[in-house]
Amino acid sequence: MKDGKFLTMGIETSCDETAIAILADGRTVLSNVISSQIDIFKNYGGVVPEIASRHHLENINGVLDQSLEEAGVTLDDIDLIGVTHGPGLVGALLMGVSTAKALAFAKDIPLVGAHHLMSHISANFIEYPELEPPFMALITSGGHTEIVKVSEYNKCEILGGTRDDAVGEAYDKVARVLGLGYPGGPKIDKIAKEGNPEAIHFKRVYLEKDSYDFSFSGLKTAVLNYINTEKQAGREINRADVAASFQEAVMDVITEKAVEAVKASGMKKLALAGGVAANSRLREKLAELCEKEGIQLYRPHPALCTDNGAMVACAAYYKYKNGETDGLDLDASPSLPL
Ligand code: KG4
Ligand code: ZN
């Protein structure tokens, strides 16, 4: 406690960001330090799990010190430690989980393991202090694409999800073949602004009527085939047009399905979550659709959409308030279900 506020530390190391944040009373950010390994993985075209783990180990103490310093607190002021324990890369997760357990043990602080996707959803509670469940959420990250009904803090029901690639994964792969580099999502977002989304028609895959599931592997293959065909014919590829056309095909499907799910639920609230929620076209397109349909849209600041410790601290805070804590046997769980 400091100045009468309950302090939660959130630790996130599920992929390539080493991140530690401190929140006051579960929703107010005192510090949110993120050390990204993007510069390292640019050279590899993607995350190399073993290298990611090593960098977490090298970075985590520095990130911890900086987070405490920026928040103006010490470890003795921390009331709760939350840590991502899954899903994610097992070696990467273990770095955060081991750190959290060591701190909890040394300082006798309660420990809570947080689900990475519930944490992404919880970014909305930080950005919008008035937001409370129930609401619908569209989760789009590097590993997940799901439409979920958030019934309570830390409880949700999956209405549909991808049957193959996640949206972020499709973005990263298309960016790679376009030679845009890693991570592909932000690069496609940027270059698509200069392209024509109607230049190339890629088929929209809606699957069965009334299904909230997705499939993006066909779209990804269609983009790769288009690029190969053009190259073989000796024609120059307009990367901005390909990026914009691919992006529009993705966004048409996910925005339409998300809005349909909200309308069917009768809830009138939709929250965005996950790294791809930082995408400018997704944010703009959903804002237009939601306004037309009378749906309140929640879009956390892009820095809260991609991996960070603040969202983890928030998810952990609500689990703790619900009476849930973990012991020192907490383990990394790479495929933890929602
Ligand atoms: O949530 P996140 O940071 O990590 C995971 O939990 O996966 O999401 C990372 C994913 C990557 O695939 C990245 O390319 C994508 O989010 N991403 C974006 C944007 N920013 C990040 N995709 C599209 N547009 C963006 N602006
Ligand atoms: Zn994530």
Short mmCIF file of C-alpha atoms and ligand atoms in Angstrom, two decimals:
data_model
loop_
_atom_site.label_atom_id
_atom_site.label_comp_id
_atom_site.label_asym_id
_atom_site.label_seq_id
_atom_site.Cartn_x
_atom_site.Cartn_y
_atom_site.Cartn_z
CA MET A 1 0.00 0.00 0.00
CA LYS A 2 1.11 3.51 -0.65
CA ASP A 3 -0.96 6.60 0.13
CA GLY A 4 -3.89 4.29 0.86
CA LYS A 5 -3.73 2.70 -2.61
CA PHE A 6 -3.53 -1.04 -3.27
CA LEU A 7 -0.53 -1.68 -5.53
CA THR A 8 -0.42 -4.52 -8.07
CA MET A 9 2.67 -5.41 -10.06
CA GLY A 10 2.06 -7.11 -13.42
CA ILE A 11 4.77 -9.15 -15.17
CA GLU A 12 4.49 -10.15 -18.85
CA THR A 13 7.02 -12.30 -20.73
CA SER A 14 4.84 -14.59 -22.89
CA CYS A 15 6.51 -13.70 -26.20
CA ASP A 16 9.12 -11.09 -27.09
CA GLU A 17 8.27 -8.22 -24.74
CA THR A 18 9.74 -8.08 -21.22
CA ALA A 19 7.20 -5.89 -19.45
CA ILE A 20 6.50 -4.88 -15.85
CA ALA A 21 3.88 -2.41 -14.68
CA ILE A 22 2.53 -1.15 -11.38
CA LEU A 23 -1.13 -0.20 -10.98
CA ALA A 24 -2.89 1.58 -8.13
CA ASP A 25 -6.28 0.13 -7.14
CA GLY A 26 -6.29 -2.14 -10.18
CA ARG A 27 -6.92 0.45 -12.88
CA THR A 28 -4.56 3.42 -12.52
CA VAL A 29 -1.17 3.07 -14.21
CA LEU A 30 1.78 4.24 -12.09
CA SER A 31 4.38 2.71 -14.41
CA ASN A 32 4.27 0.52 -17.52
CA VAL A 33 7.79 -0.41 -18.67
CA ILE A 34 8.20 -2.45 -21.86
CA SER A 35 11.50 -3.72 -23.19
CA SER A 36 10.88 -4.98 -26.73
CA GLN A 37 13.04 -7.49 -28.57
CA ILE A 38 11.74 -6.39 -31.97
CA ASP A 39 15.14 -5.04 -33.04
CA ILE A 40 16.71 -8.45 -32.36
CA PHE A 41 14.05 -10.49 -34.17
CA LYS A 42 13.97 -8.18 -37.21
CA ASN A 43 17.11 -9.99 -38.36
CA TYR A 44 15.44 -13.40 -38.02
CA GLY A 45 12.08 -12.49 -39.59
CA GLY A 46 10.25 -13.72 -36.47
CA VAL A 47 10.60 -14.67 -32.83
CA VAL A 48 13.15 -17.39 -31.99
CA PRO A 49 11.84 -18.86 -28.69
CA GLU A 50 15.21 -19.77 -27.18
CA ILE A 51 16.67 -16.35 -27.90
CA ALA A 52 13.55 -14.66 -26.50
CA SER A 53 13.96 -16.52 -23.19
CA ARG A 54 17.60 -15.50 -22.89
CA HIS A 55 16.76 -11.86 -23.49
CA HIS A 56 13.98 -11.93 -20.90
CA LEU A 57 16.53 -13.22 -18.41
CA GLU A 58 18.99 -10.46 -19.29
CA ASN A 59 16.36 -7.69 -19.23
CA ILE A 60 13.99 -8.52 -16.44
CA ASN A 61 15.90 -7.09 -13.46
CA GLY A 62 16.46 -3.78 -15.25
CA VAL A 63 12.79 -3.58 -16.25
CA LEU A 64 11.77 -4.33 -12.64
CA ASP A 65 14.01 -1.56 -11.23
CA GLN A 66 12.77 0.94 -13.80
CA SER A 67 9.14 0.06 -13.15
CA LEU A 68 9.51 0.59 -9.38
CA GLU A 69 11.44 3.81 -9.91
CA GLU A 70 8.93 5.30 -12.35
CA ALA A 71 6.07 4.42 -10.00
CA GLY A 72 7.99 5.98 -7.09
CA VAL A 73 7.55 2.88 -4.91
CA THR A 74 9.62 0.02 -3.50
CA LEU A 75 8.96 -3.72 -3.40
CA ASP A 76 7.79 -3.29 0.20
CA ASP A 77 4.83 -1.21 -1.05
CA ILE A 78 3.59 -3.93 -3.46
CA ASP A 79 0.42 -5.75 -2.31
CA LEU A 80 0.00 -8.24 -5.14
CA ILE A 81 2.09 -9.75 -7.92
CA GLY A 82 0.36 -10.84 -11.12
CA VAL A 83 2.16 -12.74 -13.86
CA THR A 84 1.25 -14.18 -17.25
CA HIS A 85 1.48 -17.96 -16.89
CA GLY A 86 -0.02 -18.83 -20.28
CA PRO A 87 -0.61 -19.19 -23.12
CA GLY A 88 2.71 -18.34 -24.75
CA LEU A 89 6.21 -19.64 -25.40
CA VAL A 90 7.10 -21.93 -22.52
CA GLY A 91 10.69 -20.75 -22.00
CA ALA A 92 9.62 -17.11 -22.21
CA LEU A 93 6.72 -17.61 -19.79
CA LEU A 94 9.02 -19.34 -17.30
CA MET A 95 11.17 -16.22 -17.00
CA GLY A 96 8.22 -14.14 -15.81
CA VAL A 97 6.75 -16.89 -13.64
CA SER A 98 10.10 -17.58 -11.91
CA THR A 99 10.68 -13.89 -11.29
CA ALA A 100 7.17 -13.43 -9.89
CA LYS A 101 7.52 -16.44 -7.60
CA ALA A 102 10.95 -15.31 -6.33
CA LEU A 103 9.59 -11.85 -5.49
CA ALA A 104 6.42 -13.23 -3.91
CA PHE A 105 8.45 -15.63 -1.76
CA ALA A 106 11.16 -13.14 -0.76
CA LYS A 107 8.70 -10.38 0.16
CA ASP A 108 5.75 -12.53 1.24
CA ILE A 109 3.41 -10.97 -1.33
CA PRO A 110 0.31 -12.77 -2.69
CA LEU A 111 0.76 -14.21 -6.20
CA VAL A 112 -1.78 -14.55 -9.02
CA GLY A 113 -1.26 -16.18 -12.42
CA ALA A 114 -3.07 -14.32 -15.22
CA HIS A 115 -4.33 -15.66 -18.56
CA HIS A 116 -2.72 -13.71 -21.40
CA LEU A 117 -5.98 -13.17 -23.29
CA MET A 118 -7.95 -12.11 -20.19
CA SER A 119 -5.13 -9.63 -19.68
CA HIS A 120 -5.55 -8.28 -23.22
CA ILE A 121 -9.28 -7.83 -22.52
CA SER A 122 -8.45 -6.13 -19.20
CA ALA A 123 -6.54 -3.38 -21.04
CA ASN A 124 -10.04 -1.96 -21.60
CA PHE A 125 -10.63 -1.57 -17.85
CA ILE A 126 -7.53 0.60 -17.64
CA GLU A 127 -8.44 2.80 -20.60
CA TYR A 128 -12.13 3.07 -19.62
CA PRO A 129 -12.58 3.38 -15.82
CA GLU A 130 -16.36 3.15 -16.15
CA LEU A 131 -16.39 -0.13 -18.13
CA GLU A 132 -17.78 -3.19 -16.37
CA PRO A 133 -18.79 -6.65 -17.62
CA PRO A 134 -20.86 -7.92 -19.34
CA PHE A 135 -19.71 -6.96 -22.85
CA MET A 136 -18.49 -8.61 -26.04
CA ALA A 137 -14.83 -8.61 -27.02
CA LEU A 138 -12.95 -9.16 -30.24
CA ILE A 139 -9.51 -10.62 -29.48
CA THR A 140 -7.01 -10.38 -32.33
CA SER A 141 -3.37 -11.07 -31.58
CA GLY A 142 -0.38 -12.90 -33.03
CA GLY A 143 -1.65 -16.24 -31.77
CA HIS A 144 -5.42 -15.75 -31.31
CA THR A 145 -8.52 -14.49 -33.09
CA GLU A 146 -11.67 -14.92 -31.05
CA ILE A 147 -15.07 -13.38 -30.39
CA VAL A 148 -15.89 -13.78 -26.71
CA LYS A 149 -18.62 -12.79 -24.30
CA VAL A 150 -17.05 -11.33 -21.15
CA SER A 151 -19.60 -12.21 -18.49
CA GLU A 152 -17.58 -11.23 -15.41
CA TYR A 153 -14.11 -9.90 -14.65
CA ASN A 154 -11.85 -12.80 -15.68
CA LYS A 155 -14.65 -14.98 -17.03
CA CYS A 156 -15.58 -15.34 -20.64
CA GLU A 157 -17.27 -17.62 -23.10
CA ILE A 158 -15.83 -18.19 -26.57
CA LEU A 159 -18.44 -17.72 -29.31
CA GLY A 160 -16.08 -18.31 -32.20
CA GLY A 161 -12.44 -18.36 -33.20
CA THR A 162 -10.05 -19.02 -36.01
CA ARG A 163 -9.88 -22.55 -37.37
CA ASP A 164 -6.37 -22.01 -38.75
CA ASP A 165 -4.22 -18.85 -38.72
CA ALA A 166 -4.67 -15.99 -36.28
CA VAL A 167 -5.03 -12.54 -37.85
CA GLY A 168 -1.66 -11.34 -36.54
CA GLU A 169 -0.02 -14.48 -37.88
CA ALA A 170 -1.53 -13.87 -41.36
CA TYR A 171 -0.33 -10.24 -41.24
CA ASP A 172 3.18 -11.33 -40.30
CA LYS A 173 3.33 -13.94 -43.08
CA VAL A 174 2.00 -11.63 -45.80
CA ALA A 175 4.41 -8.91 -44.67
CA ARG A 176 7.29 -11.37 -44.93
CA VAL A 177 6.53 -12.29 -48.56
CA LEU A 178 6.10 -8.62 -49.41
CA GLY A 179 9.57 -8.04 -47.96
CA LEU A 180 8.27 -5.61 -45.33
CA GLY A 181 10.05 -7.24 -42.37
CA TYR A 182 9.06 -8.14 -38.82
CA PRO A 183 6.67 -7.54 -37.10
CA GLY A 184 4.44 -7.42 -40.14
CA GLY A 185 1.26 -6.03 -38.61
CA PRO A 186 2.39 -2.43 -38.07
CA LYS A 187 4.25 -2.42 -41.43
CA ILE A 188 1.15 -3.52 -43.38
CA ASP A 189 -0.96 -1.04 -41.42
CA LYS A 190 1.38 1.77 -42.51
CA ILE A 191 1.93 0.88 -46.16
CA ALA A 192 -1.78 0.03 -46.70
CA LYS A 193 -2.60 3.70 -46.13
CA GLU A 194 -0.92 4.45 -49.48
CA GLY A 195 -2.64 1.59 -51.33
CA ASN A 196 -6.00 0.96 -52.96
CA PRO A 197 -8.03 -1.61 -50.97
CA GLU A 198 -10.03 -2.43 -54.10
CA ALA A 199 -7.04 -2.98 -56.38
CA ILE A 200 -7.09 -6.77 -55.97
CA HIS A 201 -10.14 -8.73 -54.93
CA PHE A 202 -9.30 -11.41 -52.37
CA LYS A 203 -12.18 -13.71 -51.45
CA ARG A 204 -13.82 -13.07 -48.06
CA VAL A 205 -14.29 -16.31 -46.14
CA TYR A 206 -17.36 -16.22 -43.89
CA LEU A 207 -17.72 -20.00 -43.28
CA GLU A 208 -21.19 -21.27 -42.29
CA LYS A 209 -24.07 -18.87 -41.80
CA ASP A 210 -24.38 -17.85 -38.12
CA SER A 211 -20.87 -19.14 -37.34
CA TYR A 212 -18.54 -16.79 -35.49
CA ASP A 213 -15.53 -18.84 -36.56
CA PHE A 214 -12.84 -17.54 -38.92
CA SER A 215 -10.43 -18.96 -41.46
CA PHE A 216 -7.50 -16.96 -42.80
CA SER A 217 -5.21 -19.58 -44.30
CA GLY A 218 -7.04 -19.44 -47.68
CA LEU A 219 -6.64 -15.68 -47.82
CA LYS A 220 -2.97 -15.93 -46.93
CA THR A 221 -2.44 -18.50 -49.72
CA ALA A 222 -4.40 -16.34 -52.18
CA VAL A 223 -2.08 -13.42 -51.45
CA LEU A 224 1.02 -15.60 -51.86
CA ASN A 225 -0.35 -17.02 -55.15
CA TYR A 226 -1.10 -13.54 -56.44
CA ILE A 227 2.46 -12.40 -55.68
CA ASN A 228 3.99 -15.49 -57.33
CA THR A 229 1.81 -15.19 -60.43
CA GLU A 230 2.69 -11.52 -60.87
CA LYS A 231 6.39 -12.23 -60.38
CA GLN A 232 6.33 -15.07 -62.90
CA ALA A 233 4.60 -12.86 -65.44
CA GLY A 234 7.35 -10.28 -64.92
CA ARG A 235 4.91 -7.67 -63.62
CA GLU A 236 5.90 -5.30 -60.86
CA ILE A 237 4.02 -5.74 -57.59
CA ASN A 238 2.44 -2.71 -56.00
CA ARG A 239 3.08 -3.61 -52.34
CA ALA A 240 0.79 -0.89 -51.00
CA ASP A 241 -2.13 -2.17 -53.10
CA VAL A 242 -1.51 -5.80 -52.04
CA ALA A 243 -1.27 -4.76 -48.37
CA ALA A 244 -4.43 -2.62 -48.56
CA SER A 245 -6.42 -5.30 -50.43
CA PHE A 246 -5.33 -8.04 -48.01
CA GLN A 247 -6.10 -5.85 -45.01
CA GLU A 248 -9.56 -4.94 -46.29
CA ALA A 249 -10.40 -8.63 -46.87
CA VAL A 250 -9.44 -9.41 -43.24
CA MET A 251 -11.23 -6.40 -41.77
CA ASP A 252 -14.46 -6.91 -43.74
CA VAL A 253 -14.85 -10.34 -42.19
CA ILE A 254 -13.77 -9.70 -38.60
CA THR A 255 -15.65 -6.43 -38.19
CA GLU A 256 -18.84 -7.84 -39.69
CA LYS A 257 -18.76 -10.97 -37.52
CA ALA A 258 -17.94 -9.03 -34.36
CA VAL A 259 -20.83 -6.62 -34.93
CA GLU A 260 -23.21 -9.50 -35.72
CA ALA A 261 -22.21 -11.19 -32.45
CA VAL A 262 -22.86 -7.99 -30.48
CA LYS A 263 -26.24 -7.50 -32.13
CA ALA A 264 -27.24 -11.11 -31.44
CA SER A 265 -26.21 -10.76 -27.77
CA GLY A 266 -28.24 -7.57 -27.30
CA MET A 267 -25.41 -6.11 -25.20
CA LYS A 268 -24.47 -3.01 -27.23
CA LYS A 269 -20.87 -2.96 -25.99
CA LEU A 270 -17.81 -4.17 -27.92
CA ALA A 271 -14.23 -4.10 -26.64
CA LEU A 272 -11.10 -4.60 -28.74
CA ALA A 273 -8.20 -6.65 -27.40
CA GLY A 274 -4.79 -7.93 -28.58
CA GLY A 275 -1.95 -6.62 -30.70
CA VAL A 276 -3.96 -6.31 -33.92
CA ALA A 277 -6.41 -4.03 -32.05
CA ALA A 278 -3.68 -1.39 -32.58
CA ASN A 279 -4.46 -1.55 -36.32
CA SER A 280 -5.70 1.80 -37.60
CA ARG A 281 -8.05 0.35 -40.23
CA LEU A 282 -9.68 -2.02 -37.71
CA ARG A 283 -10.22 0.84 -35.28
CA GLU A 284 -11.63 3.14 -37.95
CA LYS A 285 -13.86 0.55 -39.63
CA LEU A 286 -15.32 -0.73 -36.37
CA ALA A 287 -15.92 2.82 -35.14
CA GLU A 288 -18.02 3.51 -38.27
CA LEU A 289 -19.95 0.23 -38.05
CA CYS A 290 -20.58 0.55 -34.31
CA GLU A 291 -21.81 4.11 -34.64
CA LYS A 292 -24.28 3.00 -37.32
CA GLU A 293 -25.53 0.15 -35.14
CA GLY A 294 -25.67 2.09 -31.84
CA ILE A 295 -22.92 -0.01 -30.28
CA GLN A 296 -20.48 1.50 -27.78
CA LEU A 297 -16.93 0.66 -28.96
CA TYR A 298 -14.00 0.38 -26.52
CA ARG A 299 -10.56 0.72 -28.12
CA PRO A 300 -7.62 0.91 -25.71
CA HIS A 301 -4.66 3.10 -26.68
CA PRO A 302 -2.43 1.12 -29.11
CA ALA A 303 0.31 0.87 -26.45
CA LEU A 304 -2.17 -0.98 -24.20
CA CYS A 305 -3.23 -3.28 -27.08
CA THR A 306 0.17 -4.87 -27.68
CA ASP A 307 1.80 -6.91 -24.88
CA ASN A 308 2.34 -4.96 -21.67
CA GLY A 309 2.44 -5.49 -17.90
CA ALA A 310 -0.41 -3.10 -17.00
CA MET A 311 -3.06 -5.36 -18.53
CA VAL A 312 -1.61 -8.31 -16.57
CA ALA A 313 -1.73 -6.39 -13.29
CA CYS A 314 -5.37 -5.45 -13.95
CA ALA A 315 -6.43 -9.04 -14.73
CA ALA A 316 -4.57 -10.28 -11.63
CA TYR A 317 -6.19 -7.60 -9.45
CA TYR A 318 -9.70 -8.76 -10.33
CA LYS A 319 -8.81 -12.43 -9.77
CA TYR A 320 -7.44 -11.50 -6.35
CA LYS A 321 -10.58 -9.49 -5.55
CA ASN A 322 -12.51 -12.62 -6.41
CA GLY A 323 -10.54 -14.55 -3.79
CA GLU A 324 -8.24 -16.34 -6.23
CA THR A 325 -4.51 -16.65 -5.49
CA ASP A 326 -1.80 -19.07 -6.59
CA GLY A 327 0.90 -20.87 -4.66
CA LEU A 328 4.60 -21.11 -5.35
CA ASP A 329 3.83 -24.20 -7.46
CA LEU A 330 2.41 -21.90 -10.18
CA ASP A 331 3.79 -23.13 -13.48
CA ALA A 332 4.06 -21.85 -17.05
CA SER A 333 1.22 -23.26 -19.12
CA PRO A 334 1.94 -22.75 -22.87
CA SER A 335 -1.54 -23.77 -24.08
CA LEU A 336 -3.64 -22.51 -21.15
CA PRO A 337 -7.31 -22.51 -22.26
CA LEU A 338 -9.53 -19.44 -21.78
O1 KG4 B 1 -0.94 -9.24 -28.59
P1 KG4 B 1 0.39 -9.19 -29.22
O2 KG4 B 1 1.30 -8.05 -28.89
O3 KG4 B 1 1.16 -10.52 -28.93
C1 KG4 B 1 0.49 -11.74 -28.88
O4 KG4 B 1 -0.13 -12.04 -27.84
O5 KG4 B 1 0.47 -12.40 -29.95
O6 KG4 B 1 0.13 -9.25 -30.80
C2 KG4 B 1 1.18 -9.27 -31.70
C3 KG4 B 1 0.58 -9.28 -33.10
C4 KG4 B 1 1.63 -9.44 -34.18
O7 KG4 B 1 1.19 -10.41 -35.11
C5 KG4 B 1 1.69 -8.06 -34.81
O8 KG4 B 1 2.05 -8.09 -36.17
C6 KG4 B 1 0.26 -7.60 -34.63
O9 KG4 B 1 -0.11 -8.05 -33.35
N1 KG4 B 1 0.12 -6.13 -34.70
C7 KG4 B 1 -0.59 -5.51 -35.66
C8 KG4 B 1 -0.44 -4.12 -35.43
N2 KG4 B 1 0.36 -3.95 -34.32
C9 KG4 B 1 0.67 -5.21 -33.88
N3 KG4 B 1 -1.33 -5.99 -36.68
C10 KG4 B 1 -1.91 -5.11 -37.49
N4 KG4 B 1 -1.78 -3.77 -37.35
C11 KG4 B 1 -1.07 -3.23 -36.33
N5 KG4 B 1 -0.97 -1.90 -36.20
ZN ZN B 2 -0.46 -10.69 -26.54
#
